[in-house]
Amino acid sequence: QVQLQESGPGLVKPSQTLSLTCNVSGDSISSGNYFWSWIRQHPGMGLDWIGYIYHYGRTYYNPSLKSRVTISVDTSKNQFSLSLNSVTAADTAVYYCARGTVAAAAFDSWGQGTLVTVSS
Amino acid sequence: DIQMTQSPSSLSASVGDRVTITCRASQSISRYLNWYQQRPGKAPKLLIYAASTLQSGVPSRFSGSGSGTDFTLTISSLEPEDFATYYCQQSHNTQLSFGGGTNVEIK
């Protein structure tokens, strides 16, 4: 049973960089059947797809965030990461990491989510 | 970008009711449509993928249908644990997107 766990600072100052890591256990991140994604949810709002990465490094980003986002993967540590720069209060949200199936591009496993607040 | 519109945004229903939620895509997405359930304070859970395929472990009272631009999620008989928010998500191309959600509340 795969498990995903987000980690990183819960508080980030405006204009700084938000950095989160998702540790994957119970499955190899190098599995060719999946991709690895970040999704966020503003307080009381819906789900926003941020982007995803394949184990070999190919990335796809939401156009609305593309200029500020980098997703990377470390297969040796079985984890992947999110970096979002120049943050503002509008980036305050719960951030989820998730595993996506290549066949249907459906998110079949999720981390519990981590709240990141942008405030000085 | 493909926009996903869900309706209604919220509904009130009773245990045992049949509930239908609609998701409409701004362009044809074939059957590249997935449905999720999110309970308060929890991560979303995949219910249905490829428009109508039930994810392993999901009760059979959940069903999905549709293709092209119009899709539905049906709960045949609401159980207490089904009161939650439901989201659709399109996977037609590499730019993924979610619908705005439908909150199913207790009447």
PDB file of N, CA and C in Angstrom, chain B residues 13-89:
ATOM      1  N   ALA B  13     -29.758  16.537   0.716  1.00  0.00           N
ATOM      2  CA  ALA B  13     -30.413  15.259   0.474  1.00  0.00           C
ATOM      3  C   ALA B  13     -30.489  14.462   1.767  1.00  0.00           C
ATOM      4  N   SER B  14     -31.307  13.431   1.747  1.00  0.00           N
ATOM      5  CA  SER B  14     -31.495  12.579   2.914  1.00  0.00           C
ATOM      6  C   SER B  14     -30.873  11.212   2.679  1.00  0.00           C
ATOM      7  N   VAL B  15     -30.581  10.533   3.760  1.00  0.00           N
ATOM      8  CA  VAL B  15     -30.094   9.157   3.664  1.00  0.00           C
ATOM      9  C   VAL B  15     -31.114   8.333   2.866  1.00  0.00           C
ATOM     10  N   GLY B  16     -30.611   7.583   1.907  1.00  0.00           N
ATOM     11  CA  GLY B  16     -31.461   6.774   1.053  1.00  0.00           C
ATOM     12  C   GLY B  16     -31.827   7.429  -0.271  1.00  0.00           C
ATOM     13  N   ASP B  17     -31.598   8.723  -0.398  1.00  0.00           N
ATOM     14  CA  ASP B  17     -31.914   9.425  -1.637  1.00  0.00           C
ATOM     15  C   ASP B  17     -30.969   9.022  -2.760  1.00  0.00           C
ATOM     16  N   ARG B  18     -31.458   9.170  -3.981  1.00  0.00           N
ATOM     17  CA  ARG B  18     -30.627   9.031  -5.172  1.00  0.00           C
ATOM     18  C   ARG B  18     -30.145  10.425  -5.541  1.00  0.00           C
ATOM     19  N   VAL B  19     -28.842  10.544  -5.749  1.00  0.00           N
ATOM     20  CA  VAL B  19     -28.238  11.852  -6.012  1.00  0.00           C
ATOM     21  C   VAL B  19     -27.462  11.801  -7.329  1.00  0.00           C
ATOM     22  N   THR B  20     -27.637  12.849  -8.120  1.00  0.00           N
ATOM     23  CA  THR B  20     -26.904  12.952  -9.375  1.00  0.00           C
ATOM     24  C   THR B  20     -26.182  14.290  -9.440  1.00  0.00           C
ATOM     25  N   ILE B  21     -24.898  14.237  -9.760  1.00  0.00           N
ATOM     26  CA  ILE B  21     -24.061  15.424  -9.904  1.00  0.00           C
ATOM     27  C   ILE B  21     -23.577  15.473 -11.341  1.00  0.00           C
ATOM     28  N   THR B  22     -23.576  16.665 -11.906  1.00  0.00           N
ATOM     29  CA  THR B  22     -23.202  16.837 -13.300  1.00  0.00           C
ATOM     30  C   THR B  22     -21.893  17.591 -13.429  1.00  0.00           C
ATOM     31  N   CYS B  23     -21.104  17.204 -14.413  1.00  0.00           N
ATOM     32  CA  CYS B  23     -19.839  17.865 -14.724  1.00  0.00           C
ATOM     33  C   CYS B  23     -19.809  18.097 -16.228  1.00  0.00           C
ATOM     34  N   ARG B  24     -19.538  19.326 -16.624  1.00  0.00           N
ATOM     35  CA  ARG B  24     -19.499  19.676 -18.052  1.00  0.00           C
ATOM     36  C   ARG B  24     -18.133  20.247 -18.403  1.00  0.00           C
ATOM     37  N   ALA B  25     -17.559  19.751 -19.488  1.00  0.00           N
ATOM     38  CA  ALA B  25     -16.268  20.229 -19.974  1.00  0.00           C
ATOM     39  C   ALA B  25     -16.462  21.284 -21.057  1.00  0.00           C
ATOM     40  N   SER B  26     -15.510  22.216 -21.136  1.00  0.00           N
ATOM     41  CA  SER B  26     -15.612  23.307 -22.107  1.00  0.00           C
ATOM     42  C   SER B  26     -15.311  22.847 -23.531  1.00  0.00           C
ATOM     43  N   GLN B  27     -14.760  21.638 -23.669  1.00  0.00           N
ATOM     44  CA  GLN B  27     -14.567  21.019 -24.968  1.00  0.00           C
ATOM     45  C   GLN B  27     -14.613  19.511 -24.769  1.00  0.00           C
ATOM     46  N   SER B  28     -14.687  18.783 -25.850  1.00  0.00           N
ATOM     47  CA  SER B  28     -14.787  17.335 -25.724  1.00  0.00           C
ATOM     48  C   SER B  28     -13.538  16.744 -25.079  1.00  0.00           C
ATOM     49  N   ILE B  29     -13.764  15.884 -24.095  1.00  0.00           N
ATOM     50  CA  ILE B  29     -12.655  15.212 -23.415  1.00  0.00           C
ATOM     51  C   ILE B  29     -12.806  13.688 -23.512  1.00  0.00           C
ATOM     52  N   SER B  30     -13.573  13.242 -24.489  1.00  0.00           N
ATOM     53  CA  SER B  30     -13.808  11.808 -24.648  1.00  0.00           C
ATOM     54  C   SER B  30     -14.323  11.238 -23.324  1.00  0.00           C
ATOM     55  N   ARG B  31     -13.619  10.267 -22.761  1.00  0.00           N
ATOM     56  CA  ARG B  31     -14.012   9.707 -21.463  1.00  0.00           C
ATOM     57  C   ARG B  31     -12.932   9.935 -20.414  1.00  0.00           C
ATOM     58  N   TYR B  32     -12.126  10.983 -20.629  1.00  0.00           N
ATOM     59  CA  TYR B  32     -11.025  11.263 -19.703  1.00  0.00           C
ATOM     60  C   TYR B  32     -11.519  12.099 -18.526  1.00  0.00           C
ATOM     61  N   LEU B  33     -12.321  11.466 -17.675  1.00  0.00           N
ATOM     62  CA  LEU B  33     -12.978  12.165 -16.590  1.00  0.00           C
ATOM     63  C   LEU B  33     -12.945  11.299 -15.339  1.00  0.00           C
ATOM     64  N   ASN B  34     -12.492  11.887 -14.256  1.00  0.00           N
ATOM     65  CA  ASN B  34     -12.378  11.187 -12.977  1.00  0.00           C
ATOM     66  C   ASN B  34     -13.194  11.908 -11.905  1.00  0.00           C
ATOM     67  N   TRP B  35     -13.651  11.141 -10.913  1.00  0.00           N
ATOM     68  CA  TRP B  35     -14.456  11.697  -9.815  1.00  0.00           C
ATOM     69  C   TRP B  35     -13.803  11.392  -8.473  1.00  0.00           C
ATOM     70  N   TYR B  36     -13.875  12.381  -7.560  1.00  0.00           N
ATOM     71  CA  TYR B  36     -13.288  12.256  -6.229  1.00  0.00           C
ATOM     72  C   TYR B  36     -14.322  12.658  -5.178  1.00  0.00           C
ATOM     73  N   GLN B  37     -14.132  12.096  -3.995  1.00  0.00           N
ATOM     74  CA  GLN B  37     -14.903  12.468  -2.812  1.00  0.00           C
ATOM     75  C   GLN B  37     -13.947  13.059  -1.795  1.00  0.00           C
ATOM     76  N   GLN B  38     -14.330  14.163  -1.187  1.00  0.00           N
ATOM     77  CA  GLN B  38     -13.506  14.747  -0.131  1.00  0.00           C
ATOM     78  C   GLN B  38     -14.363  15.023   1.094  1.00  0.00           C
ATOM     79  N   ARG B  39     -14.026  14.376   2.175  1.00  0.00           N
ATOM     80  CA  ARG B  39     -14.680  14.642   3.456  1.00  0.00           C
ATOM     81  C   ARG B  39     -13.930  15.776   4.155  1.00  0.00           C
ATOM     82  N   PRO B  40     -14.603  16.499   5.044  1.00  0.00           N
ATOM     83  CA  PRO B  40     -13.961  17.656   5.689  1.00  0.00           C
ATOM     84  C   PRO B  40     -12.657  17.285   6.394  1.00  0.00           C
ATOM     85  N   GLY B  41     -11.632  18.060   6.114  1.00  0.00           N
ATOM     86  CA  GLY B  41     -10.338  17.867   6.755  1.00  0.00           C
ATOM     87  C   GLY B  41      -9.536  16.703   6.237  1.00  0.00           C
ATOM     88  N   LYS B  42     -10.022  16.072   5.198  1.00  0.00           N
ATOM     89  CA  LYS B  42      -9.348  14.887   4.648  1.00  0.00           C
ATOM     90  C   LYS B  42      -8.898  15.132   3.212  1.00  0.00           C
ATOM     91  N   ALA B  43      -7.970  14.301   2.754  1.00  0.00           N
ATOM     92  CA  ALA B  43      -7.560  14.350   1.355  1.00  0.00           C
ATOM     93  C   ALA B  43      -8.656  13.763   0.473  1.00  0.00           C
ATOM     94  N   PRO B  44      -8.724  14.195  -0.765  1.00  0.00           N
ATOM     95  CA  PRO B  44      -9.679  13.582  -1.692  1.00  0.00           C
ATOM     96  C   PRO B  44      -9.399  12.094  -1.881  1.00  0.00           C
ATOM     97  N   LYS B  45     -10.454  11.401  -2.301  1.00  0.00           N
ATOM     98  CA  LYS B  45     -10.379   9.968  -2.540  1.00  0.00           C
ATOM     99  C   LYS B  45     -10.932   9.696  -3.928  1.00  0.00           C
ATOM    100  N   LEU B  46     -10.189   8.924  -4.719  1.00  0.00           N
ATOM    101  CA  LEU B  46     -10.635   8.596  -6.069  1.00  0.00           C
ATOM    102  C   LEU B  46     -11.813   7.627  -6.013  1.00  0.00           C
ATOM    103  N   LEU B  47     -12.900   7.989  -6.687  1.00  0.00           N
ATOM    104  CA  LEU B  47     -14.074   7.127  -6.750  1.00  0.00           C
ATOM    105  C   LEU B  47     -14.174   6.401  -8.089  1.00  0.00           C
ATOM    106  N   ILE B  48     -14.064   7.173  -9.153  1.00  0.00           N
ATOM    107  CA  ILE B  48     -14.309   6.669 -10.504  1.00  0.00           C
ATOM    108  C   ILE B  48     -13.279   7.280 -11.442  1.00  0.00           C
ATOM    109  N   TYR B  49     -12.760   6.465 -12.353  1.00  0.00           N
ATOM    110  CA  TYR B  49     -11.856   6.969 -13.371  1.00  0.00           C
ATOM    111  C   TYR B  49     -12.339   6.547 -14.756  1.00  0.00           C
ATOM    112  N   ALA B  50     -11.836   7.240 -15.740  1.00  0.00           N
ATOM    113  CA  ALA B  50     -12.254   6.985 -17.128  1.00  0.00           C
ATOM    114  C   ALA B  50     -13.782   7.001 -17.256  1.00  0.00           C
ATOM    115  N   ALA B  51     -14.378   7.955 -16.617  1.00  0.00           N
ATOM    116  CA  ALA B  51     -15.811   8.246 -16.693  1.00  0.00           C
ATOM    117  C   ALA B  51     -16.719   7.270 -15.962  1.00  0.00           C
ATOM    118  N   SER B  52     -16.376   5.958 -16.006  1.00  0.00           N
ATOM    119  CA  SER B  52     -17.343   5.001 -15.464  1.00  0.00           C
ATOM    120  C   SER B  52     -16.725   3.814 -14.744  1.00  0.00           C
ATOM    121  N   THR B  53     -15.413   3.763 -14.616  1.00  0.00           N
ATOM    122  CA  THR B  53     -14.759   2.628 -13.969  1.00  0.00           C
ATOM    123  C   THR B  53     -14.614   2.888 -12.475  1.00  0.00           C
ATOM    124  N   LEU B  54     -15.186   1.988 -11.698  1.00  0.00           N
ATOM    125  CA  LEU B  54     -15.158   2.140 -10.240  1.00  0.00           C
ATOM    126  C   LEU B  54     -13.777   1.789  -9.708  1.00  0.00           C
ATOM    127  N   GLN B  55     -13.208   2.696  -8.915  1.00  0.00           N
ATOM    128  CA  GLN B  55     -11.923   2.416  -8.279  1.00  0.00           C
ATOM    129  C   GLN B  55     -12.090   1.261  -7.290  1.00  0.00           C
ATOM    130  N   SER B  56     -11.064   0.456  -7.165  1.00  0.00           N
ATOM    131  CA  SER B  56     -11.090  -0.677  -6.259  1.00  0.00           C
ATOM    132  C   SER B  56     -11.472  -0.241  -4.844  1.00  0.00           C
ATOM    133  N   GLY B  57     -12.409  -0.972  -4.247  1.00  0.00           N
ATOM    134  CA  GLY B  57     -12.813  -0.694  -2.880  1.00  0.00           C
ATOM    135  C   GLY B  57     -13.942   0.308  -2.737  1.00  0.00           C
ATOM    136  N   VAL B  58     -14.348   0.930  -3.817  1.00  0.00           N
ATOM    137  CA  VAL B  58     -15.427   1.927  -3.758  1.00  0.00           C
ATOM    138  C   VAL B  58     -16.777   1.209  -3.863  1.00  0.00           C
ATOM    139  N   PRO B  59     -17.723   1.557  -3.004  1.00  0.00           N
ATOM    140  CA  PRO B  59     -19.024   0.874  -3.017  1.00  0.00           C
ATOM    141  C   PRO B  59     -19.756   1.008  -4.356  1.00  0.00           C
ATOM    142  N   SER B  60     -20.508  -0.008  -4.688  1.00  0.00           N
ATOM    143  CA  SER B  60     -21.181  -0.052  -5.984  1.00  0.00           C
ATOM    144  C   SER B  60     -22.349   0.927  -6.097  1.00  0.00           C
ATOM    145  N   ARG B  61     -22.721   1.584  -5.016  1.00  0.00           N
ATOM    146  CA  ARG B  61     -23.778   2.598  -5.110  1.00  0.00           C
ATOM    147  C   ARG B  61     -23.299   3.841  -5.880  1.00  0.00           C
ATOM    148  N   PHE B  62     -21.981   3.943  -6.062  1.00  0.00           N
ATOM    149  CA  PHE B  62     -21.424   5.019  -6.867  1.00  0.00           C
ATOM    150  C   PHE B  62     -21.312   4.551  -8.322  1.00  0.00           C
ATOM    151  N   SER B  63     -21.719   5.405  -9.234  1.00  0.00           N
ATOM    152  CA  SER B  63     -21.559   5.081 -10.645  1.00  0.00           C
ATOM    153  C   SER B  63     -21.327   6.368 -11.435  1.00  0.00           C
ATOM    154  N   GLY B  64     -20.655   6.229 -12.556  1.00  0.00           N
ATOM    155  CA  GLY B  64     -20.381   7.364 -13.408  1.00  0.00           C
ATOM    156  C   GLY B  64     -20.755   7.053 -14.844  1.00  0.00           C
ATOM    157  N   SER B  65     -21.123   8.105 -15.567  1.00  0.00           N
ATOM    158  CA  SER B  65     -21.469   7.933 -16.970  1.00  0.00           C
ATOM    159  C   SER B  65     -21.127   9.204 -17.735  1.00  0.00           C
ATOM    160  N   GLY B  66     -21.181   9.082 -19.053  1.00  0.00           N
ATOM    161  CA  GLY B  66     -20.972  10.242 -19.906  1.00  0.00           C
ATOM    162  C   GLY B  66     -19.771  10.098 -20.811  1.00  0.00           C
ATOM    163  N   SER B  67     -19.705  10.978 -21.788  1.00  0.00           N
ATOM    164  CA  SER B  67     -18.567  11.077 -22.692  1.00  0.00           C
ATOM    165  C   SER B  67     -18.687  12.399 -23.445  1.00  0.00           C
ATOM    166  N   GLY B  68     -17.577  12.818 -24.017  1.00  0.00           N
ATOM    167  CA  GLY B  68     -17.598  14.087 -24.739  1.00  0.00           C
ATOM    168  C   GLY B  68     -17.481  15.267 -23.791  1.00  0.00           C
ATOM    169  N   THR B  69     -18.589  15.958 -23.561  1.00  0.00           N
ATOM    170  CA  THR B  69     -18.551  17.120 -22.680  1.00  0.00           C
ATOM    171  C   THR B  69     -19.415  16.976 -21.430  1.00  0.00           C
ATOM    172  N   ASP B  70     -20.306  16.008 -21.392  1.00  0.00           N
ATOM    173  CA  ASP B  70     -21.258  15.900 -20.282  1.00  0.00           C
ATOM    174  C   ASP B  70     -21.129  14.581 -19.539  1.00  0.00           C
ATOM    175  N   PHE B  71     -20.999  14.702 -18.218  1.00  0.00           N
ATOM    176  CA  PHE B  71     -20.754  13.550 -17.364  1.00  0.00           C
ATOM    177  C   PHE B  71     -21.618  13.638 -16.111  1.00  0.00           C
ATOM    178  N   THR B  72     -21.918  12.471 -15.541  1.00  0.00           N
ATOM    179  CA  THR B  72     -22.673  12.451 -14.304  1.00  0.00           C
ATOM    180  C   THR B  72     -22.065  11.463 -13.325  1.00  0.00           C
ATOM    181  N   LEU B  73     -22.154  11.822 -12.054  1.00  0.00           N
ATOM    182  CA  LEU B  73     -21.844  10.917 -10.950  1.00  0.00           C
ATOM    183  C   LEU B  73     -23.171  10.669 -10.238  1.00  0.00           C
ATOM    184  N   THR B  74     -23.497   9.414 -10.028  1.00  0.00           N
ATOM    185  CA  THR B  74     -24.738   9.060  -9.355  1.00  0.00           C
ATOM    186  C   THR B  74     -24.442   8.241  -8.116  1.00  0.00           C
ATOM    187  N   ILE B  75     -25.097   8.610  -7.035  1.00  0.00           N
ATOM    188  CA  ILE B  75     -25.078   7.809  -5.815  1.00  0.00           C
ATOM    189  C   ILE B  75     -26.488   7.238  -5.692  1.00  0.00           C
ATOM    190  N   SER B  76     -26.605   5.937  -5.784  1.00  0.00           N
ATOM    191  CA  SER B  76     -27.936   5.333  -5.916  1.00  0.00           C
ATOM    192  C   SER B  76     -28.759   5.441  -4.638  1.00  0.00           C
ATOM    193  N   SER B  77     -28.097   5.360  -3.491  1.00  0.00           N
ATOM    194  CA  SER B  77     -28.804   5.455  -2.214  1.00  0.00           C
ATOM    195  C   SER B  77     -27.827   6.008  -1.185  1.00  0.00           C
ATOM    196  N   LEU B  78     -28.015   7.256  -0.835  1.00  0.00           N
ATOM    197  CA  LEU B  78     -27.060   7.937   0.031  1.00  0.00           C
ATOM    198  C   LEU B  78     -26.913   7.264   1.387  1.00  0.00           C
ATOM    199  N   GLU B  79     -25.675   7.078   1.785  1.00  0.00           N
ATOM    200  CA  GLU B  79     -25.338   6.603   3.114  1.00  0.00           C
ATOM    201  C   GLU B  79     -24.800   7.783   3.935  1.00  0.00           C
ATOM    202  N   PRO B  80     -24.832   7.687   5.261  1.00  0.00           N
ATOM    203  CA  PRO B  80     -24.366   8.813   6.094  1.00  0.00           C
ATOM    204  C   PRO B  80     -22.940   9.254   5.760  1.00  0.00           C
ATOM    205  N   GLU B  81     -22.083   8.301   5.397  1.00  0.00           N
ATOM    206  CA  GLU B  81     -20.684   8.648   5.112  1.00  0.00           C
ATOM    207  C   GLU B  81     -20.503   9.308   3.746  1.00  0.00           C
ATOM    208  N   ASP B  82     -21.571   9.415   2.961  1.00  0.00           N
ATOM    209  CA  ASP B  82     -21.479  10.015   1.626  1.00  0.00           C
ATOM    210  C   ASP B  82     -21.636  11.526   1.647  1.00  0.00           C
ATOM    211  N   PHE B  83     -21.977  12.078   2.793  1.00  0.00           N
ATOM    212  CA  PHE B  83     -22.102  13.537   2.863  1.00  0.00           C
ATOM    213  C   PHE B  83     -20.699  14.122   2.848  1.00  0.00           C
ATOM    214  N   ALA B  84     -20.386  14.785   1.745  1.00  0.00           N
ATOM    215  CA  ALA B  84     -19.021  15.211   1.448  1.00  0.00           C
ATOM    216  C   ALA B  84     -19.067  16.130   0.230  1.00  0.00           C
ATOM    217  N   THR B  85     -17.896  16.548  -0.211  1.00  0.00           N
ATOM    218  CA  THR B  85     -17.793  17.337  -1.444  1.00  0.00           C
ATOM    219  C   THR B  85     -17.209  16.454  -2.537  1.00  0.00           C
ATOM    220  N   TYR B  86     -17.782  16.577  -3.727  1.00  0.00           N
ATOM    221  CA  TYR B  86     -17.382  15.749  -4.859  1.00  0.00           C
ATOM    222  C   TYR B  86     -16.794  16.630  -5.962  1.00  0.00           C
ATOM    223  N   TYR B  87     -15.700  16.159  -6.537  1.00  0.00           N
ATOM    224  CA  TYR B  87     -15.017  16.894  -7.594  1.00  0.00           C
ATOM    225  C   TYR B  87     -14.847  16.019  -8.829  1.00  0.00           C
ATOM    226  N   CYS B  88     -15.005  16.635  -9.983  1.00  0.00           N
ATOM    227  CA  CYS B  88     -14.610  15.971 -11.218  1.00  0.00           C
ATOM    228  C   CYS B  88     -13.249  16.523 -11.642  1.00  0.00           C
ATOM    229  N   GLN B  89     -12.556  15.780 -12.464  1.00  0.00           N
ATOM    230  CA  GLN B  89     -11.225  16.170 -12.942  1.00  0.00           C
ATOM    231  C   GLN B  89     -11.034  15.624 -14.346  1.00  0.00           C
TER     232      GLN B  89
END
